[in-house]
Amino acid sequence: MVLQDLGRRINAAVNDLTRSATLDEKAFDGMIKEICNALVEADVNIKLVAGLRNSIKKTVNFKELAPGVNKKRIIQKAVFDELVKLVDPHNTPYQPKKGKSNVIMFVGLQGAGKTTTCTKLARWYQARGFKTALVCADTFRAGAFDQLKQNATKAKIPYYGSLTQTDPVIVAREGVDKFKKEKFEIIIVDTSGRHRQEQDLFDEMVQIQKAVSPHQTIMVLDSSIGQAAEAQSRAFKETADYGAIIITKTDGAAAGGGAISAVAATHTPIVFIGTGEHLLDLEKFNPESFVSKLLG
Ligand code: GDP
């Protein structure tokens, strides 16, 4: 992600200020301006950026800073905290429990990375001792089941799907029922990709949700879609009311600020980020460590 560039720019702005001989209010304002420009250029929503600017100003309260206090530390902490706030909606995601069947349903646009991420997440839980299985409820895209089958086989994860049944609701229900009976602890349901305007696909998503009653619905969001991420995540939220987000392709060339803005727009936590095409390219997301890493 060019997020690293964003991090570098923010860091440079803070360091320039704290190293400069004249740490006055004008220089402080200049630093905030540079941070805000960097965020806007990375596709972070402009209202969020304005909020961040006001919060940093208010927290640091430059005029009232007592002489002798460590201005540098106060400013650095304010910037760090505000960036964390940007990616932390203070909403705790669902925590799967051992010894029961936790059903997780994936939603998202076609090409966002759902099928790839399903297997990555299944492997993640499997590696942590959960009995894990995959259900392919994407009967819309030709080859979707084959793709899931291949991934699942590679990762040695049991899967369910059908080459003949065209109703995804039936496939989803059958798969989930089967794995529940067999006492699987994590059952991940992949659904077909859809576009905003395709009402019938949205209806299908709701029907699958009703049929399998997921404990958690996860929206998969491509980090490269920029500003469009916000409208998209809102549309999905209204229909599928997902409780968590996974941002994919963070290894790509996009700045990813749009995807970050989606978190704030929908008050939904990011749970993982995809960092590549391979099975192990999945990282658990934590707001503080994300920002620490961003700032290097
Ligand atoms: P779906 O239509 O939502 O199921 O999307 P797919 O899982 O088929 O993924 C679409 C493409 O994105 C595939 O070529 C994946 O290999 C690729 N992809 C998914 N996640 C990532 C990621 O985190 N990084 C990179 N570089 N590619 C990814």
XYZ file of N, CA and C and ligand atoms in Angstrom, residues 108-117 120 138 141 147 151 190-191 193 220 247-252 273-278 281, ligand 1:
124
model
N -19.359 -8.909 -0.362
C -18.473 -7.920 -0.989
C -18.625 -7.936 -2.494
N -18.017 -6.977 -3.127
C -18.095 -6.887 -4.583
C -17.309 -8.016 -5.240
N -17.688 -8.304 -6.459
C -16.927 -9.286 -7.226
C -15.499 -8.773 -7.416
N -14.543 -9.634 -7.182
C -13.150 -9.245 -7.372
C -12.516 -8.626 -6.138
N -13.307 -8.426 -5.082
C -12.765 -7.792 -3.875
C -11.743 -8.688 -3.183
N -11.916 -9.997 -3.396
C -10.984 -10.936 -2.763
C -11.677 -11.874 -1.781
N -12.982 -12.022 -1.914
C -13.733 -12.850 -0.959
C -13.257 -14.297 -0.929
N -13.224 -14.923 -2.105
C -12.914 -16.352 -2.145
C -11.503 -16.606 -1.605
N -10.569 -15.774 -2.018
C -9.194 -15.895 -1.529
C -9.150 -15.718 -0.011
N -9.847 -14.704 0.464
C -9.784 -14.354 1.886
C -10.497 -15.386 2.764
N -8.015 -17.979 3.456
C -6.994 -17.445 4.359
C -7.511 -17.438 5.801
N -21.493 -19.391 -3.885
C -21.430 -18.567 -5.101
C -21.751 -19.463 -6.301
N -21.035 -16.986 -10.282
C -19.822 -16.890 -11.107
C -19.328 -18.291 -11.474
N -12.521 -22.656 -7.795
C -11.490 -21.827 -7.153
C -11.429 -22.113 -5.648
N -8.333 -23.887 -3.522
C -7.734 -23.219 -2.356
C -7.885 -24.076 -1.103
N -18.893 -18.444 1.646
C -18.530 -17.487 0.594
C -19.775 -17.215 -0.249
N -20.029 -15.975 -0.573
C -21.197 -15.664 -1.411
C -20.716 -15.032 -2.719
N -20.092 -12.379 -5.719
C -19.826 -10.945 -5.744
C -21.006 -10.220 -6.352
N -15.811 -7.775 2.667
C -14.456 -7.751 2.111
C -14.339 -6.539 1.190
N -9.900 -5.693 4.835
C -9.407 -4.910 3.706
C -8.347 -5.730 2.981
N -8.549 -5.912 1.685
C -7.629 -6.741 0.907
C -6.681 -5.884 0.061
N -5.677 -6.546 -0.453
C -4.722 -5.954 -1.405
C -3.978 -4.751 -0.822
N -3.693 -4.824 0.464
C -2.947 -3.722 1.082
C -1.490 -3.735 0.621
N -1.103 -4.801 -0.084
C 0.245 -4.868 -0.656
C 0.303 -4.142 -2.000
N -0.841 -3.709 -2.503
C -0.887 -3.084 -3.826
C -0.496 -1.619 -3.819
N -6.310 -7.706 7.582
C -5.985 -7.121 6.283
C -5.267 -8.168 5.434
N -5.599 -8.154 4.139
C -4.951 -9.060 3.201
C -3.692 -8.386 2.679
N -2.584 -9.141 2.709
C -1.309 -8.539 2.337
C -0.651 -9.237 1.149
N -1.430 -10.015 0.402
C -0.867 -10.708 -0.760
C -1.807 -11.786 -1.255
N -1.392 -12.481 -2.301
C -2.278 -13.466 -2.916
C -2.212 -14.834 -2.244
N -1.211 -15.044 -1.394
C -1.012 -16.383 -0.857
C -1.772 -16.627 0.444
N -0.993 -14.768 3.588
C -0.932 -13.303 3.526
C -2.161 -12.650 4.154
P -13.899 -12.495 -5.217
O -14.511 -12.289 -6.563
O -14.314 -11.429 -4.240
O -14.113 -13.863 -4.660
O -12.325 -12.274 -5.401
P -11.123 -13.337 -5.494
O -10.906 -14.000 -4.190
O -11.322 -14.195 -6.666
O -9.883 -12.333 -5.716
C -9.742 -11.525 -6.847
C -8.258 -11.334 -7.123
O -7.659 -10.582 -6.078
C -7.483 -12.645 -7.201
O -6.579 -12.570 -8.257
C -6.746 -12.720 -5.862
O -5.546 -13.441 -5.945
C -6.500 -11.253 -5.599
N -6.334 -10.947 -4.161
C -7.171 -11.185 -3.139
N -6.667 -10.715 -1.971
C -5.477 -10.159 -2.256
C -4.457 -9.469 -1.481
O -4.559 -9.251 -0.261
N -3.361 -9.021 -2.181
C -3.223 -9.218 -3.530
N -2.131 -8.735 -4.106
N -4.144 -9.832 -4.269
C -5.249 -10.301 -3.666
